[in-house]
XYZ file of N, CA and C in Angstrom:
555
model
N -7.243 -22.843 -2.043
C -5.935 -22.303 -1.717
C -5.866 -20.812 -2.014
N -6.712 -20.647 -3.409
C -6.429 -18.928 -3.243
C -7.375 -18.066 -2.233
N -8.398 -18.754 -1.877
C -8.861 -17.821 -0.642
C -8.299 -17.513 0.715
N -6.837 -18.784 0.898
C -6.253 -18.760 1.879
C -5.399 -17.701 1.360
N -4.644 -17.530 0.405
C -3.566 -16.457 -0.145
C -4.107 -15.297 -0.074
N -5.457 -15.028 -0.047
C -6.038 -13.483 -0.397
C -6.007 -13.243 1.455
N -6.553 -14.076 2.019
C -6.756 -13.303 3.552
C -5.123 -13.366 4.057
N -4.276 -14.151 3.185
C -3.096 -13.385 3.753
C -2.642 -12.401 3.708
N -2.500 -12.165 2.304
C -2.490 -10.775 1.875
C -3.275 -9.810 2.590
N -4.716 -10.048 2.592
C -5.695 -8.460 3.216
C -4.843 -8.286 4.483
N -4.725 -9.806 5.434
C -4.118 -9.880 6.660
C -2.761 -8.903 6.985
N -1.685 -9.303 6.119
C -0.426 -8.307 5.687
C -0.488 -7.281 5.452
N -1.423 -6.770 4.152
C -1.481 -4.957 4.191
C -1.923 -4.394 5.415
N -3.466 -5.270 6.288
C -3.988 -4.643 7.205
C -2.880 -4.383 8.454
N -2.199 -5.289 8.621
C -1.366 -4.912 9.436
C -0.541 -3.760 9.319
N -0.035 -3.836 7.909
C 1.448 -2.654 7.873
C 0.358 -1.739 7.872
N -0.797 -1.546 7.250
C -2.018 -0.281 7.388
C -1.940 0.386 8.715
N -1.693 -0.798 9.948
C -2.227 -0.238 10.949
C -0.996 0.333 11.844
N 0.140 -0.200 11.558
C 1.001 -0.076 11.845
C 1.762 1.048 11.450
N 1.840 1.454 10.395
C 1.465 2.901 9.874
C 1.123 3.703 10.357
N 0.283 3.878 10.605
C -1.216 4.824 10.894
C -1.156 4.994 12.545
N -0.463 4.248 13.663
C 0.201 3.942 14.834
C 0.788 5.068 14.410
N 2.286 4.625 14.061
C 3.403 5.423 13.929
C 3.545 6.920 13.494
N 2.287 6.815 12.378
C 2.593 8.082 11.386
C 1.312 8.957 12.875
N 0.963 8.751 13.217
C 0.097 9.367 14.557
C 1.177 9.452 15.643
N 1.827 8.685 16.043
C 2.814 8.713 17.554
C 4.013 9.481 17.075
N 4.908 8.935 15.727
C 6.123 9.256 15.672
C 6.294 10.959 14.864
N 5.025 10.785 13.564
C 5.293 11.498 12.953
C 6.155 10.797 11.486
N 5.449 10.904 9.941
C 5.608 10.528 8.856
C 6.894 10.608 8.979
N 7.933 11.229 9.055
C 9.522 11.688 9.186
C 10.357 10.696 9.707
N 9.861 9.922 10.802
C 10.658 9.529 11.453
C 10.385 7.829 11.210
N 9.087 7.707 10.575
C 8.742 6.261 10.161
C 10.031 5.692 9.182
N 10.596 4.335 9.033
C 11.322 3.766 8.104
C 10.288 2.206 7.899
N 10.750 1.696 6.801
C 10.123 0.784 6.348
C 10.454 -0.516 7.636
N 11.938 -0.650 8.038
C 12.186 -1.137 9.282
C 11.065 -1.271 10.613
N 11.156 0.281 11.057
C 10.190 -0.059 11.974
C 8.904 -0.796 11.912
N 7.813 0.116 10.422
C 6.986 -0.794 10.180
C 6.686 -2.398 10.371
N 7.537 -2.790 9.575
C 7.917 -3.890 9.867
C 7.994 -4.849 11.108
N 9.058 -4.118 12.079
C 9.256 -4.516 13.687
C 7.141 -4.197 14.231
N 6.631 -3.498 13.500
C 5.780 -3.219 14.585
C 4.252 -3.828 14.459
N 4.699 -3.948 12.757
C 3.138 -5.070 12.015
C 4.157 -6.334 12.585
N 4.708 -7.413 13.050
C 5.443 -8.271 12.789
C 5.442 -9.232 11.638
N 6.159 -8.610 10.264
C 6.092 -9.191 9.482
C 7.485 -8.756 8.667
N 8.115 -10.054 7.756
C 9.222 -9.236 7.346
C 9.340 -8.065 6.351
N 10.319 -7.823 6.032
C 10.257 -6.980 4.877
C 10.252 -7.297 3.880
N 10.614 -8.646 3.507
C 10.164 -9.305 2.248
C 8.789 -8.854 2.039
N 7.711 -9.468 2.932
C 6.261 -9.166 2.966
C 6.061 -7.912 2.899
N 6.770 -7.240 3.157
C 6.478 -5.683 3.189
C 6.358 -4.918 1.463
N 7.829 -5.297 1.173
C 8.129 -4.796 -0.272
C 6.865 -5.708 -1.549
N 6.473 -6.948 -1.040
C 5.561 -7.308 -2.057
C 4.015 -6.849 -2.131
N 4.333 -5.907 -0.980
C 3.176 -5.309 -1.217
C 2.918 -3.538 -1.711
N 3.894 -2.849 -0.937
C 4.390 -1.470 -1.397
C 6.162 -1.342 -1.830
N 6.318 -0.493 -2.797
C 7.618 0.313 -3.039
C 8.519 0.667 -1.591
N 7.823 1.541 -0.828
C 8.637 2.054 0.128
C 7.292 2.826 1.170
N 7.967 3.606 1.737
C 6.764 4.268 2.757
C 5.820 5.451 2.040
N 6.665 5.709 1.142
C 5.780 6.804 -0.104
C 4.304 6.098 -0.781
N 4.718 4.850 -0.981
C 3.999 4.521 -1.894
C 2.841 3.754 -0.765
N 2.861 3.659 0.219
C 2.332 2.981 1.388
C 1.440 4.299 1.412
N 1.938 5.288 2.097
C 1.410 6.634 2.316
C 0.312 6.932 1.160
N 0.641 7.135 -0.079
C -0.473 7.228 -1.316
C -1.405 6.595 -1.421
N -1.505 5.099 -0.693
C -2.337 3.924 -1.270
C -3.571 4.040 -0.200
N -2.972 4.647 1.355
C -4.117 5.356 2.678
C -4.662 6.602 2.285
N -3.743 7.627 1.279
C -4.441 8.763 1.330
C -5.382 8.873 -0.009
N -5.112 7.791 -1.136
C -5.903 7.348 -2.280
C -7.364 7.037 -1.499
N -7.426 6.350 -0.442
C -8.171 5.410 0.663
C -9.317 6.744 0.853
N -8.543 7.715 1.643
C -9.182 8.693 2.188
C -10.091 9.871 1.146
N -9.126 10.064 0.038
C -10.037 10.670 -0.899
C -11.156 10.446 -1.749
N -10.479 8.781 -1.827
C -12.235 7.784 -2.503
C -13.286 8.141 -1.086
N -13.096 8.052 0.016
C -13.912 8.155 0.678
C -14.948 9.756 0.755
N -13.422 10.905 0.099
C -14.399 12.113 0.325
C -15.338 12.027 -1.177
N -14.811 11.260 -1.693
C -15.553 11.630 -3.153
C -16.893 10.913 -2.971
N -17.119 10.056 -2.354
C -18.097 9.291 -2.006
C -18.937 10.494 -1.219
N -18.072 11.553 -0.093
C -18.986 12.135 0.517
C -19.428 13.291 -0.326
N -18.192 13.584 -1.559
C -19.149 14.842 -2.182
C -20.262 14.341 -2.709
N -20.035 12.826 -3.614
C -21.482 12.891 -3.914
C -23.157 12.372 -3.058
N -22.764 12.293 -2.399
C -24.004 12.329 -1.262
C -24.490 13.717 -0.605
N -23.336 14.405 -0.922
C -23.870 16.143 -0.410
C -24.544 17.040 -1.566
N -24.315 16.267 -2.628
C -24.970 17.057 -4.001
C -25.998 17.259 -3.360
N -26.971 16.781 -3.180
C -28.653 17.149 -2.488
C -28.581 18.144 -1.780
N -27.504 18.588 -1.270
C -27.296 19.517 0.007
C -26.923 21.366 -0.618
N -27.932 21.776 0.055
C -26.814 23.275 -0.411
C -25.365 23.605 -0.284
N -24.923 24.425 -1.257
C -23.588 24.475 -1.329
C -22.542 24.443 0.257
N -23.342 25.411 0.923
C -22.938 25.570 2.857
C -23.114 23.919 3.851
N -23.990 23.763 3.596
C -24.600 22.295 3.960
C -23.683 21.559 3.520
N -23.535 21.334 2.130
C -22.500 20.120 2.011
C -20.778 20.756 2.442
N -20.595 21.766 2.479
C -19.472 22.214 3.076
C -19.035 21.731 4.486
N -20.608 21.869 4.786
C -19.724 21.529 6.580
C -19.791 20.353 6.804
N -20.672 19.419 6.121
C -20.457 17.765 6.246
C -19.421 17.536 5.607
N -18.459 18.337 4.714
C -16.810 17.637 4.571
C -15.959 18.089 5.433
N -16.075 19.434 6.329
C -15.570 19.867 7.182
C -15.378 18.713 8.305
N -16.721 18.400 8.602
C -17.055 16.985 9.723
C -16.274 16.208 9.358
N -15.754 15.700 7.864
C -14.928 14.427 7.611
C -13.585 14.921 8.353
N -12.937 16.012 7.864
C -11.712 16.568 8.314
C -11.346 16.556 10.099
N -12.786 17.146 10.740
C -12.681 16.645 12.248
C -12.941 15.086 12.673
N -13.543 14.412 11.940
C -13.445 13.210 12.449
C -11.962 12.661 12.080
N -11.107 12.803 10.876
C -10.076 12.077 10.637
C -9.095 13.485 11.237
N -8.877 13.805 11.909
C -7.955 15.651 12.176
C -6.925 14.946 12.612
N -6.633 13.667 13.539
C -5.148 13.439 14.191
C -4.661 12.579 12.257
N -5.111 12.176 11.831
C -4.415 11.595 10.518
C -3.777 12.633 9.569
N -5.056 13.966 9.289
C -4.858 14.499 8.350
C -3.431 15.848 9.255
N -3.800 15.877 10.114
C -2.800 17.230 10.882
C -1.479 16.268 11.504
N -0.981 14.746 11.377
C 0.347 14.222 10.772
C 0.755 14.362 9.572
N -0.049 14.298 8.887
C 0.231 14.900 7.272
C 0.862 16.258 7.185
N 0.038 17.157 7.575
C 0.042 18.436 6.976
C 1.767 18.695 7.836
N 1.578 18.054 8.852
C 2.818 18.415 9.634
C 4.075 17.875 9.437
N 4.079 16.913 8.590
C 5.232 16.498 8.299
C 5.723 17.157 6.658
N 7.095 17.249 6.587
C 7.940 18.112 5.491
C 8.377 17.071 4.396
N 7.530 16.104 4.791
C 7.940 14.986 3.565
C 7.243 14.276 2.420
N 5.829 14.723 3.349
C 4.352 14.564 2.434
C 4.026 15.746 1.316
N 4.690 16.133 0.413
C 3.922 17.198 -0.679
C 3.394 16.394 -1.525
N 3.724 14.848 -1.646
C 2.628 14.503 -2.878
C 1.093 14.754 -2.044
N 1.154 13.897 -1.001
C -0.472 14.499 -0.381
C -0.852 15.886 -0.667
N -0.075 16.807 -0.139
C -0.988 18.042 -0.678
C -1.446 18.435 -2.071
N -0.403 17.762 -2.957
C -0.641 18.087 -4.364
C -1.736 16.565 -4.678
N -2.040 15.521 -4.061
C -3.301 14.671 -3.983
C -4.600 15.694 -3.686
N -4.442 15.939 -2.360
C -5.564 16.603 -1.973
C -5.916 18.009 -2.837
N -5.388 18.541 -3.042
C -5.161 20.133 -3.670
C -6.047 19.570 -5.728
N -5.075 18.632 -6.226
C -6.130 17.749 -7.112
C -7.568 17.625 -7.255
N -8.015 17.349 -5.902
C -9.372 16.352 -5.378
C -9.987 18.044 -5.358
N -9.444 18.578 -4.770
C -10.306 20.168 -4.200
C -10.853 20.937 -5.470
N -9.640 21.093 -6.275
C -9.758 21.796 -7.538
C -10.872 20.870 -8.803
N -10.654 19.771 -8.532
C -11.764 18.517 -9.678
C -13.265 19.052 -8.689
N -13.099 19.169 -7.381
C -14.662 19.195 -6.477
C -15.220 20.525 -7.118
N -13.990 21.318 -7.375
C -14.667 22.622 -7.475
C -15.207 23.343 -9.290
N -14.357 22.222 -9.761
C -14.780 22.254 -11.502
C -16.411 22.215 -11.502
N -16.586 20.905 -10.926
C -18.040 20.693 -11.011
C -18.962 21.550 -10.774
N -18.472 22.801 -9.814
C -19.490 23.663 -9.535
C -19.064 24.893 -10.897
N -18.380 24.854 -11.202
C -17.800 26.296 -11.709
C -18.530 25.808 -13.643
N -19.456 26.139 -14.161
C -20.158 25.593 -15.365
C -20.058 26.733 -16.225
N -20.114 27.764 -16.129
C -19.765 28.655 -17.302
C -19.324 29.820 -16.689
N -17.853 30.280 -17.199
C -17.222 30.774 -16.364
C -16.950 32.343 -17.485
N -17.105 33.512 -16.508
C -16.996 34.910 -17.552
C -15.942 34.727 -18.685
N -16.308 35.309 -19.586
C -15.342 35.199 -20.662
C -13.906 35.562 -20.598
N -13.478 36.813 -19.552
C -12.637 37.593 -19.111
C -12.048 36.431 -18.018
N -12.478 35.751 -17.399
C -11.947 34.763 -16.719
C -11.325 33.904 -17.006
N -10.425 33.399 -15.920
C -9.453 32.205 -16.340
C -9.654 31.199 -15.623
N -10.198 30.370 -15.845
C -10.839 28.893 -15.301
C -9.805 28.277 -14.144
N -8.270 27.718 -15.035
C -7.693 27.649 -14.280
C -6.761 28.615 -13.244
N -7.253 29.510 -13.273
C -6.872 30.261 -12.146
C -7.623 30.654 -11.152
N -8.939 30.149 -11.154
C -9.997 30.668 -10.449
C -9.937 29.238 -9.907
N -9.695 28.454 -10.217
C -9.776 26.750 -9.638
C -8.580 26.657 -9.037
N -7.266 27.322 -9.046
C -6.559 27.442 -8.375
C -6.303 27.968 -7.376
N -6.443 28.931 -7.431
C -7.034 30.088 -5.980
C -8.152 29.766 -5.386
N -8.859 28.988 -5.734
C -9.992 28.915 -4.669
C -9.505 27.040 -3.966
N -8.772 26.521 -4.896
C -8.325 25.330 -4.615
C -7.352 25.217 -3.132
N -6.475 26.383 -3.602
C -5.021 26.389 -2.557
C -5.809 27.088 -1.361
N -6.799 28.270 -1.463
C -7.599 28.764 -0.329
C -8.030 27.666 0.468
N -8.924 26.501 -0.028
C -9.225 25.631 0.829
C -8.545 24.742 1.088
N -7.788 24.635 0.318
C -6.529 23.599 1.017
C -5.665 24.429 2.469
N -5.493 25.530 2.295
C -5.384 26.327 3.101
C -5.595 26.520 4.617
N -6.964 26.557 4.540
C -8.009 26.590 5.853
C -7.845 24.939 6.078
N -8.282 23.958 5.537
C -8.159 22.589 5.822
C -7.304 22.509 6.409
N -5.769 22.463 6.458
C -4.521 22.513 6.727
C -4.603 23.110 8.340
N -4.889 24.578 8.110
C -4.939 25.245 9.783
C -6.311 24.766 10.328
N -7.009 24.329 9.835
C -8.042 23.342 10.738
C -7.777 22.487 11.351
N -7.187 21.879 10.377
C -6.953 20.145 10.954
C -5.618 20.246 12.128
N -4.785 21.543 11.762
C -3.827 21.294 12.781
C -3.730 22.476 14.189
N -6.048 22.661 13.956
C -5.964 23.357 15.355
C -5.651 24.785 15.156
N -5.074 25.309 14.158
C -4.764 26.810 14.464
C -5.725 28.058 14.011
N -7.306 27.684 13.585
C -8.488 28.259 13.702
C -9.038 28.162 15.164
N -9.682 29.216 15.452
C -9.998 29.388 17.001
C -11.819 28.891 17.078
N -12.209 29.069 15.870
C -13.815 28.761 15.375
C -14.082 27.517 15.249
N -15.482 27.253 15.679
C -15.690 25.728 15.511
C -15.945 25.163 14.449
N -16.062 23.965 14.017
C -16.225 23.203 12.523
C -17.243 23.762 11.881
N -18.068 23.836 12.370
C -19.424 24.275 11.223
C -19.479 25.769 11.237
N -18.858 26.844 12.064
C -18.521 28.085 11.263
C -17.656 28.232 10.680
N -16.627 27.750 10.787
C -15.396 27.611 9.560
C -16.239 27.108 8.567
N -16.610 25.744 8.150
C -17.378 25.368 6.867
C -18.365 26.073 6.561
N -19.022 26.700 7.438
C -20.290 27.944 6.804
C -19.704 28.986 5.890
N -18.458 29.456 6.783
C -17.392 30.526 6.314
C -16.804 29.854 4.889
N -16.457 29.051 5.057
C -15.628 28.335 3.868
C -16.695 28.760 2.614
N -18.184 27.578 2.897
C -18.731 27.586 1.794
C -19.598 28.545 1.642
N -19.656 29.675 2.151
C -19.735 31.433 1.805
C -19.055 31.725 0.815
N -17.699 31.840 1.371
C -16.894 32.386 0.190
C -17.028 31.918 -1.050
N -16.800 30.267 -1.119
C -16.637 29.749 -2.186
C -17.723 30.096 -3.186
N -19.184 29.837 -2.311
C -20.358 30.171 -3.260
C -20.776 31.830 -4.160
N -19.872 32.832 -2.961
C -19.935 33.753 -3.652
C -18.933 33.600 -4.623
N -17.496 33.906 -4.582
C -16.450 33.681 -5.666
C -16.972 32.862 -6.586
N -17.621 31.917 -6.705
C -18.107 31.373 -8.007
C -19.104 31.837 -8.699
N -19.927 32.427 -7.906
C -21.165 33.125 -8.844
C -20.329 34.267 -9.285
N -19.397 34.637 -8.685
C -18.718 36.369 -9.003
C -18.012 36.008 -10.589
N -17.786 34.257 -10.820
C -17.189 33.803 -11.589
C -17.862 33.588 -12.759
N -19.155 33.000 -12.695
C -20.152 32.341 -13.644
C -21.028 34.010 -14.290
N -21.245 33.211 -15.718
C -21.902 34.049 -16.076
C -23.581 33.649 -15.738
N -23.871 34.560 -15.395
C -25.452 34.826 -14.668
C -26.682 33.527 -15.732
């Protein structure tokens, strides 16, 4: 009996997942209500609420989804030079660009950016290992954090005129210099 209860469940989230991810692509995060969801996974809202809070907490649990996935890709790019593994996360951003550029575009998502902006600044600790004395760690992880959150943002929503792998060449240029400009030798 509980293996029948679990594929209901996977069955139920997968739906409102997809149903979601429909909407938050066609309508735009803004205009989604827990209602429609609902009307469009066909399931009630009872089922709905026993699985998420509201559409916030729905939203966190896909973009939690998406960042386990980049963390998975930073560490498979460790092997890679700093540029190299830059533009294979760049590639993640164009393969997922209609998900991540509903995000960026809607005025209701700032926990995502302050998710993602998190994930950028922890990616970039790891590189940053001994930092000038005169320096301020967290401010150098901040500015280089919000920079690439930055470019990500006008990437994903198209308003760079350059293709993916010179933007990420460009990206992880900068970054690699600004950090050595950072580290003591």
């Amino acid at each position: 009996m509980s293996n029948q209860t679990d594929r209901r469940i996977v069955k139920s989230q997968n739906a409102i997942k997809s149903a979601f991810l429909l909407m938050l692509l066609e309508d735009g995060f803004d205009k989604i209500t827990v209602k429609s969801i609902t009307e469009r996974a066909d399931i009630s809202r009872k089922t709905f609420y026993l699985h998420y809070v509201d559409k916030y907490d729905l939203l966190d649990s896909i973009v939690n989804k998406q960042l386990e996935e980049l963390g998975v890709i930073c560490e498979q790019k460790k092997e890679k030079g700093f540029i190299e593994g830059t533009v294979i996360w760049f590639h993640y951003f164009a393969e997922h660009q209609a998900f991540f550029a509903a995000l960026f575009g809607s005025d209701s998502t700032v926990s995502f950016r302050k998710q993602l902006l998190q994930f950028i600044m922890h990616q970039l600790s790891l590189k940053l290992h001994r930092i000038r004395p005169e320096k301020d760690a967290e401010v150098i992880l901040k500015f280089l954090g919000m920079a690439v959150l930055g470019i990500v943002e006008s990437f994903v929503l198209r308003q760079l005129t350059a293709g993916t792998e010179d933007i990420a060449r460009q990206v992880g240029e900068l970054l690699e210099q600004n950090i050595a400009n950072a580290s003591v030798e």
